[in-house]
């Protein structure tokens, strides 16, 4: 491997030139972590891609693979793929194919001043040691040049003069495909653009082009994600009978641990609330749905879950790559809520579910009102219906803001109100709220570990969040395993934070634990004889 | 009427048509999915920390009054002071602010010159105070504009952060703007009749009566401005007015599709279009509508 110099500004048009690999990050390029994670030699090694992967798959972008697109078998296949890409590029700018984002995309394509104001707000670019290829503007600029070359060429030569040229070939296309999966779509860059250009959206649209026209996308999002969810009911693979079994087990466990009878309601017509969890909670963090069941009952709320296909899984990975898949899942959620005649859908602790169903799908189907679990929980906590003892949460707590809840929905305060009341040692990360940093697992990355992608998302993508967490607990002893709690009210974020803590051994080394908001609420309930949170089994 | 008259009318026509065409094209694009980005400044009482109405339980039952004052204040801070660049790209701020503010001053000067031209056409004279303001705006505008162009050119050429993304057009744009400001500055510095010549030029455009009374530098300056008018609508510099769409139609556009909303009718129309995406899982054939594709297919395994 002969990676080119890492920090040398790389011309956009070089992305079309064949080379073994265009970007490479050395461990010493990464922004250092604070003690006790500051020793390079103690950090996990970045596993190299296998020779077999490099031989068979398009792996010339950087040190990892997310998609792993096979190399074309022949020149003819390569040409067919290039033509398919050009066809998809045209369709991306037609209203019959892309009415959903045509205006925002066109605005971002045609008006960027290339001032690079956004780049330092991207945690991937920053934490990688400012690797050029990870600039939020880099992939956008490739698409922009192709747009002006193929979709809006104008007078001969004028657009090349104005916007720069680029050669379209399979090398470029395959790199662009991988590059569209090096961004978490957190949109922090968009927030800082003075013109209103949105590089997160452009990345989303590149993914859509590849998926909707060429069928190229991440297996975890598509085959194992939306396709499986529509076919069997959940991206976890759980069919209805399995979900009910698992929930029954959770109810029993909760009843045993709390001494309060917990019984999840299924398919109750006319309930006030249809509770829609990310089904990953049921398998990975069963305390979360268990605590919701206990809390809603204690608050006297009439609620139900649905055992219809897709009705028990709020996941909607279509949000990250394909509008049609997004709409298919949202449609089923709306139809189930209508069938049950519930008054509202409450979206569980899941950021992307909340954004997909609460905001994005708002312009796909008009349906039952939706709100996030954050608002409902704040309402319950301050309603006076339940007695709390905040001293039960007397341990350091910090809050991670899921991007989809904070930046994309403006849901900032309800969870803070709860924590300021129920967690006496609550402290903020910096920056937080609407200027938060992504956990590094956004846009579906949290469920992706193929090839050596996990190394990339934990060492580079999640680095800023890990650093923020450590900094939030700087007043504590990070070399002792006295428990410290990161409240992450989002399933995907929890998955990423779990992997970060495992990767760096942070639970053993520093006593770092993570969980949702509802667990802290239930932990403080006076009706429970013992505190609910058990550090041994977390 | 002279050739210069014709060139001037043509460039104004291209500018007007180009700007209107771009606005119409963008404004007529279909309603898109919600894609707002917080903070949204019209969120009354919440904009300061980036909150939204979605923070309230049963938010759809609550009345919602937009805070247009905060929105306007945010817009002015962004437009006049380039607050976004100040906060996120401080090293670039001085050069871009100087360039932009110089242009604003010259737009102000142009507006007052038009007023002066109108006064002359209607038989009046240019009030002395107005002349002084025009001169002050012109001096400050040319100086700031020239300094900003040179500083920006320097950044584009020597700042590695920007250099990799330069096109020939980016450099040309700055050279053009610099040349406009430089010729304007030289003209105003050497010609005590600067204002009367320019108001006369504008009056001559409105009521052609023989050649313009401009010095050579004046012709160069006005000629470059007219060229800029022709060129501008076809460049990314249109962000000057397109920002309205990026902010109001996307970033701050948070209208919910509640029952009875005017949005629903538009959505139904959009969903009746027939996509042609080719990937098998979409199931498009150019005939099936978007809503049929979404509601009646997709459960089969790929």
Short mmCIF file of C-alpha atoms in Angstrom, two decimals, chain B:
data_model
loop_
_atom_site.label_atom_id
_atom_site.label_comp_id
_atom_site.label_asym_id
_atom_site.label_seq_id
_atom_site.Cartn_x
_atom_site.Cartn_y
_atom_site.Cartn_z
CA UNK B 1 -28.87 56.22 -28.55
CA UNK B 2 -25.35 54.80 -28.57
CA UNK B 3 -23.95 51.27 -28.58
CA UNK B 4 -23.23 51.73 -24.89
CA UNK B 5 -26.92 52.42 -24.32
CA UNK B 6 -27.81 49.15 -26.01
CA UNK B 7 -25.19 47.24 -24.03
CA UNK B 8 -26.48 48.76 -20.81
CA UNK B 9 -30.10 47.87 -21.56
CA UNK B 10 -29.11 44.36 -22.61
CA UNK B 11 -27.14 43.73 -19.43
CA UNK B 12 -29.93 45.03 -17.23
CA UNK B 13 -32.35 42.83 -19.11
CA UNK B 14 -30.16 39.75 -18.67
CA UNK B 15 -29.72 40.53 -14.97
CA UNK B 16 -33.45 40.97 -14.41
CA UNK B 17 -34.45 37.97 -16.48
CA UNK B 18 -31.72 35.77 -14.98
CA UNK B 19 -32.64 36.63 -11.42
CA UNK B 20 -36.38 36.26 -12.01
CA UNK B 21 -35.89 32.97 -13.87
CA UNK B 22 -33.85 31.54 -10.99
CA UNK B 23 -36.37 32.69 -8.42
CA UNK B 24 -39.28 31.26 -10.40
CA UNK B 25 -37.46 27.99 -10.98
CA UNK B 26 -36.69 27.54 -7.29
CA UNK B 27 -40.06 28.75 -6.09
CA UNK B 28 -41.93 26.40 -8.40
CA UNK B 29 -40.10 23.32 -7.18
CA UNK B 30 -42.32 20.83 -5.38
CA UNK B 31 -43.00 20.79 -1.69
CA UNK B 32 -40.30 18.69 -0.06
CA UNK B 33 -40.17 16.54 3.06
CA UNK B 34 -39.53 18.42 6.25
CA UNK B 35 -35.84 19.03 6.71
CA UNK B 36 -35.63 21.88 9.17
CA UNK B 37 -32.55 22.41 11.25
CA UNK B 38 -32.63 23.84 14.74
CA UNK B 39 -32.29 26.44 16.10
CA UNK B 40 -35.28 27.84 14.21
CA UNK B 41 -35.46 31.51 15.22
CA UNK B 42 -39.22 31.90 14.96
CA UNK B 43 -39.74 29.38 17.79
CA UNK B 44 -41.03 31.81 20.37
CA UNK B 45 -39.15 31.57 23.67
CA UNK B 46 -37.17 28.55 22.50
CA UNK B 47 -34.97 29.82 19.70
CA UNK B 48 -32.19 30.75 22.13
CA UNK B 49 -31.42 27.14 22.94
CA UNK B 50 -32.73 25.58 19.75
CA UNK B 51 -35.99 24.18 21.07
CA UNK B 52 -39.22 23.65 19.18
CA UNK B 53 -42.92 23.21 19.72
CA UNK B 54 -42.28 19.44 19.60
CA UNK B 55 -41.05 19.76 23.18
CA UNK B 56 -44.61 20.14 24.40
CA UNK B 57 -46.83 17.21 25.23
CA UNK B 58 -49.77 17.08 22.77
CA UNK B 59 -48.10 19.90 20.84
CA UNK B 60 -50.66 19.72 18.02
CA UNK B 61 -53.39 20.91 20.37
CA UNK B 62 -51.48 24.06 21.38
CA UNK B 63 -51.65 27.35 19.52
CA UNK B 64 -48.38 28.35 17.91
CA UNK B 65 -47.39 31.94 17.20
CA UNK B 66 -44.19 32.52 15.26
CA UNK B 67 -41.69 35.02 16.62
CA UNK B 68 -41.00 37.15 13.56
CA UNK B 69 -38.97 39.72 15.48
CA UNK B 70 -36.31 37.20 16.50
CA UNK B 71 -36.37 35.78 13.01
CA UNK B 72 -35.77 39.20 11.50
CA UNK B 73 -33.00 39.95 13.97
CA UNK B 74 -31.32 36.64 13.11
CA UNK B 75 -31.59 37.43 9.41
CA UNK B 76 -30.09 40.88 9.81
CA UNK B 77 -27.19 39.57 11.88
CA UNK B 78 -26.50 36.98 9.22
CA UNK B 79 -26.91 39.23 6.20
CA UNK B 80 -25.16 42.35 7.49
CA UNK B 81 -22.51 40.90 9.79
CA UNK B 82 -22.06 37.37 8.39
CA UNK B 83 -22.55 35.95 11.85
CA UNK B 84 -22.23 32.35 10.65
CA UNK B 85 -18.73 32.94 9.30
CA UNK B 86 -17.78 34.84 12.46
CA UNK B 87 -18.81 31.90 14.62
CA UNK B 88 -17.55 29.04 12.49
CA UNK B 89 -14.72 30.34 10.32
CA UNK B 90 -13.15 33.32 12.09
CA UNK B 91 -9.98 33.44 9.93
CA UNK B 92 -12.13 34.04 6.85
CA UNK B 93 -14.47 36.55 8.42
CA UNK B 94 -12.49 39.76 7.94
CA UNK B 95 -11.97 39.22 4.22
CA UNK B 96 -15.49 38.06 3.41
CA UNK B 97 -17.15 40.65 5.65
CA UNK B 98 -15.10 43.44 4.09
CA UNK B 99 -16.01 42.27 0.60
CA UNK B 100 -19.72 41.81 1.35
CA UNK B 101 -20.13 44.98 3.36
CA UNK B 102 -18.40 46.95 0.63
CA UNK B 103 -20.94 45.58 -1.83
CA UNK B 104 -23.82 46.52 0.47
CA UNK B 105 -22.51 50.07 0.67
CA UNK B 106 -22.29 50.26 -3.11
CA UNK B 107 -25.82 48.91 -3.46
CA UNK B 108 -26.85 51.73 -1.11
CA UNK B 109 -24.91 54.18 -3.23
CA UNK B 110 -26.59 52.89 -6.40
CA UNK B 111 -30.04 53.29 -4.85
CA UNK B 112 -29.28 56.91 -3.91
CA UNK B 113 -27.83 57.56 -7.36
CA UNK B 114 -31.08 56.33 -8.91
CA UNK B 115 -32.91 58.72 -6.63
CA UNK B 116 -30.58 61.50 -7.73
CA UNK B 117 -31.11 60.58 -11.38
CA UNK B 118 -34.88 60.77 -10.86
CA UNK B 119 -34.54 64.20 -9.28
CA UNK B 120 -32.53 65.43 -12.26
CA UNK B 121 -35.00 63.94 -14.73
CA UNK B 122 -37.87 65.72 -13.03
CA UNK B 123 -36.03 69.03 -13.29
CA UNK B 124 -34.68 69.14 -9.76
CA UNK B 125 -31.15 69.19 -8.45
CA UNK B 126 -29.23 66.81 -6.25
CA UNK B 127 -29.37 68.02 -2.63
CA UNK B 128 -25.89 68.63 -1.22
CA UNK B 129 -26.45 66.32 1.73
CA UNK B 130 -27.50 63.48 -0.55
CA UNK B 131 -24.39 64.05 -2.63
CA UNK B 132 -22.22 63.84 0.46
CA UNK B 133 -23.84 60.56 1.54
CA UNK B 134 -23.38 59.12 -1.95
CA UNK B 135 -19.72 60.10 -1.93
CA UNK B 136 -19.16 58.61 1.51
CA UNK B 137 -20.86 55.36 0.53
CA UNK B 138 -18.88 55.16 -2.69
CA UNK B 139 -15.52 55.80 -1.05
CA UNK B 140 -16.18 53.35 1.76
CA UNK B 141 -17.74 50.78 -0.59
CA UNK B 142 -14.90 50.83 -3.11
CA UNK B 143 -12.24 50.73 -0.41
CA UNK B 144 -13.87 47.90 1.50
CA UNK B 145 -14.79 46.03 -1.68
CA UNK B 146 -11.26 46.27 -3.06
CA UNK B 147 -9.68 45.28 0.23
CA UNK B 148 -12.14 42.41 0.59
CA UNK B 149 -11.51 41.18 -2.97
CA UNK B 150 -7.75 41.24 -2.48
CA UNK B 151 -7.94 39.57 0.92
CA UNK B 152 -10.32 36.91 -0.37
CA UNK B 153 -8.13 36.29 -3.40
CA UNK B 154 -5.18 35.88 -1.07
CA UNK B 155 -7.07 33.36 1.01
CA UNK B 156 -8.22 31.45 -2.04
CA UNK B 157 -4.69 31.30 -3.42
CA UNK B 158 -2.70 30.67 -0.27
CA UNK B 159 -5.00 29.06 2.31
CA UNK B 160 -4.70 25.28 1.82
CA UNK B 161 -8.16 24.86 3.30
CA UNK B 162 -9.68 26.73 0.36
CA UNK B 163 -7.16 26.11 -2.39
CA UNK B 164 -8.07 22.51 -3.14
CA UNK B 165 -11.65 23.56 -3.92
CA UNK B 166 -10.91 26.54 -6.17
CA UNK B 167 -12.15 26.65 -9.73
CA UNK B 168 -10.98 29.16 -12.32
CA UNK B 169 -14.35 30.82 -11.85
CA UNK B 170 -13.77 31.49 -8.16
CA UNK B 171 -10.58 33.39 -8.91
CA UNK B 172 -12.12 35.18 -11.87
CA UNK B 173 -15.08 36.31 -9.75
CA UNK B 174 -12.77 37.93 -7.23
CA UNK B 175 -10.63 39.52 -9.94
CA UNK B 176 -13.77 40.91 -11.54
CA UNK B 177 -15.07 42.32 -8.28
CA UNK B 178 -11.63 43.70 -7.48
CA UNK B 179 -11.44 45.38 -10.89
CA UNK B 180 -14.88 46.94 -10.42
CA UNK B 181 -13.86 48.36 -7.06
CA UNK B 182 -10.42 49.46 -8.26
CA UNK B 183 -11.76 51.33 -11.29
CA UNK B 184 -14.46 52.88 -9.13
CA UNK B 185 -11.88 53.99 -6.60
CA UNK B 186 -9.56 55.48 -9.21
CA UNK B 187 -12.46 57.24 -10.85
CA UNK B 188 -13.84 58.78 -7.69
CA UNK B 189 -10.35 59.81 -6.58
CA UNK B 190 -9.58 61.64 -9.79
CA UNK B 191 -12.88 63.06 -10.88
CA UNK B 192 -14.64 65.78 -8.86
CA UNK B 193 -17.69 65.32 -11.12
CA UNK B 194 -18.08 61.63 -10.16
CA UNK B 195 -21.60 62.02 -8.81
CA UNK B 196 -22.97 64.28 -11.48
CA UNK B 197 -21.54 62.05 -14.18
CA UNK B 198 -23.11 58.95 -12.64
CA UNK B 199 -26.51 60.58 -12.03
CA UNK B 200 -26.27 61.91 -15.59
CA UNK B 201 -25.49 58.38 -16.78
CA UNK B 202 -28.58 57.02 -15.05
CA UNK B 203 -30.75 59.88 -16.33
CA UNK B 204 -29.33 59.21 -19.81
CA UNK B 205 -30.35 55.58 -19.53
CA UNK B 206 -33.90 56.55 -18.62
CA UNK B 207 -34.14 59.22 -21.33
CA UNK B 208 -31.52 58.65 -24.04
CA UNK B 209 -30.14 61.93 -25.35
CA UNK B 210 -26.79 61.46 -26.98
CA UNK B 211 -23.55 59.92 -25.69
CA UNK B 212 -22.81 59.59 -22.00
CA UNK B 213 -20.49 62.07 -20.41
CA UNK B 214 -18.09 59.62 -18.78
CA UNK B 215 -14.30 59.67 -18.55
CA UNK B 216 -12.39 56.64 -19.78
CA UNK B 217 -12.13 55.25 -16.26
CA UNK B 218 -15.87 55.74 -15.90
CA UNK B 219 -16.50 53.73 -19.04
CA UNK B 220 -14.24 50.97 -17.75
CA UNK B 221 -15.98 50.96 -14.40
CA UNK B 222 -19.51 51.04 -15.74
CA UNK B 223 -18.58 48.51 -18.43
CA UNK B 224 -17.28 46.08 -15.82
CA UNK B 225 -20.40 46.56 -13.73
CA UNK B 226 -22.57 45.84 -16.76
CA UNK B 227 -20.54 42.72 -17.51
CA UNK B 228 -21.01 41.63 -13.91
CA UNK B 229 -24.77 42.03 -14.33
CA UNK B 230 -24.74 39.64 -17.28
CA UNK B 231 -22.48 37.16 -15.54
CA UNK B 232 -23.91 37.15 -12.02
CA UNK B 233 -27.19 35.22 -12.60
CA UNK B 234 -25.23 32.20 -13.87
CA UNK B 235 -22.93 31.87 -10.89
CA UNK B 236 -23.09 30.66 -7.32
CA UNK B 237 -22.94 34.32 -6.31
CA UNK B 238 -26.72 34.24 -6.63
CA UNK B 239 -26.58 32.94 -3.06
CA UNK B 240 -27.05 36.65 -2.31
CA UNK B 241 -30.81 36.25 -2.82
CA UNK B 242 -31.14 32.45 -2.89
CA UNK B 243 -30.41 32.48 0.84
CA UNK B 244 -34.06 33.36 1.22
CA UNK B 245 -34.95 29.87 -0.03
CA UNK B 246 -32.25 27.99 1.84
CA UNK B 247 -33.37 29.54 5.11
CA UNK B 248 -37.10 30.08 4.77
CA UNK B 249 -37.95 27.12 2.55
CA UNK B 250 -35.68 24.53 4.12
CA UNK B 251 -33.78 25.34 7.29
CA UNK B 252 -36.58 27.18 9.10
CA UNK B 253 -39.52 25.58 7.30
CA UNK B 254 -41.32 23.62 10.00
CA UNK B 255 -44.98 23.71 9.05
CA UNK B 256 -46.68 20.54 10.28
CA UNK B 257 -49.12 18.68 8.07
CA UNK B 258 -52.03 18.74 10.48
CA UNK B 259 -55.58 17.78 9.49
CA UNK B 260 -57.01 20.57 7.37
CA UNK B 261 -53.51 21.73 6.37
CA UNK B 262 -53.05 23.22 2.91
CA UNK B 263 -50.08 20.91 2.53
CA UNK B 264 -52.04 17.70 2.17
CA UNK B 265 -53.52 18.57 -1.20
CA UNK B 266 -50.05 19.26 -2.59
CA UNK B 267 -48.71 16.02 -1.14
CA UNK B 268 -51.47 13.95 -2.73
CA UNK B 269 -50.65 15.53 -6.10
CA UNK B 270 -46.95 14.83 -5.72
CA UNK B 271 -47.55 11.24 -4.71
CA UNK B 272 -49.57 10.65 -7.85
CA UNK B 273 -46.44 10.98 -9.99
CA UNK B 274 -44.87 7.86 -11.48
CA UNK B 275 -41.19 7.40 -10.61
CA UNK B 276 -38.78 5.54 -12.86
CA UNK B 277 -36.06 4.48 -10.43
CA UNK B 278 -34.50 1.27 -11.77
CA UNK B 279 -33.47 -0.66 -8.64
CA UNK B 280 -35.65 -3.80 -8.34
CA UNK B 281 -36.71 -3.17 -4.75
CA UNK B 282 -38.43 0.08 -5.75
CA UNK B 283 -40.71 -1.70 -8.21
CA UNK B 284 -41.18 1.36 -10.41
CA UNK B 285 -42.27 0.96 -14.01
CA UNK B 286 -42.99 4.55 -14.99
CA UNK B 287 -46.73 3.90 -14.63
CA UNK B 288 -47.28 2.98 -11.00
CA UNK B 289 -47.65 6.05 -8.84
CA UNK B 290 -45.38 6.87 -5.93
CA UNK B 291 -48.16 6.19 -3.44
CA UNK B 292 -48.99 2.83 -5.04
CA UNK B 293 -45.37 1.82 -4.94
CA UNK B 294 -45.20 2.70 -1.26
CA UNK B 295 -48.51 1.27 -0.09
CA UNK B 296 -48.94 -1.79 -2.26
CA UNK B 297 -45.45 -3.23 -2.70
CA UNK B 298 -42.24 -3.73 -0.80
CA UNK B 299 -42.98 -6.61 1.53
CA UNK B 300 -41.29 -9.18 -0.66
CA UNK B 301 -37.70 -10.07 0.21
CA UNK B 302 -35.08 -8.61 -2.12
#
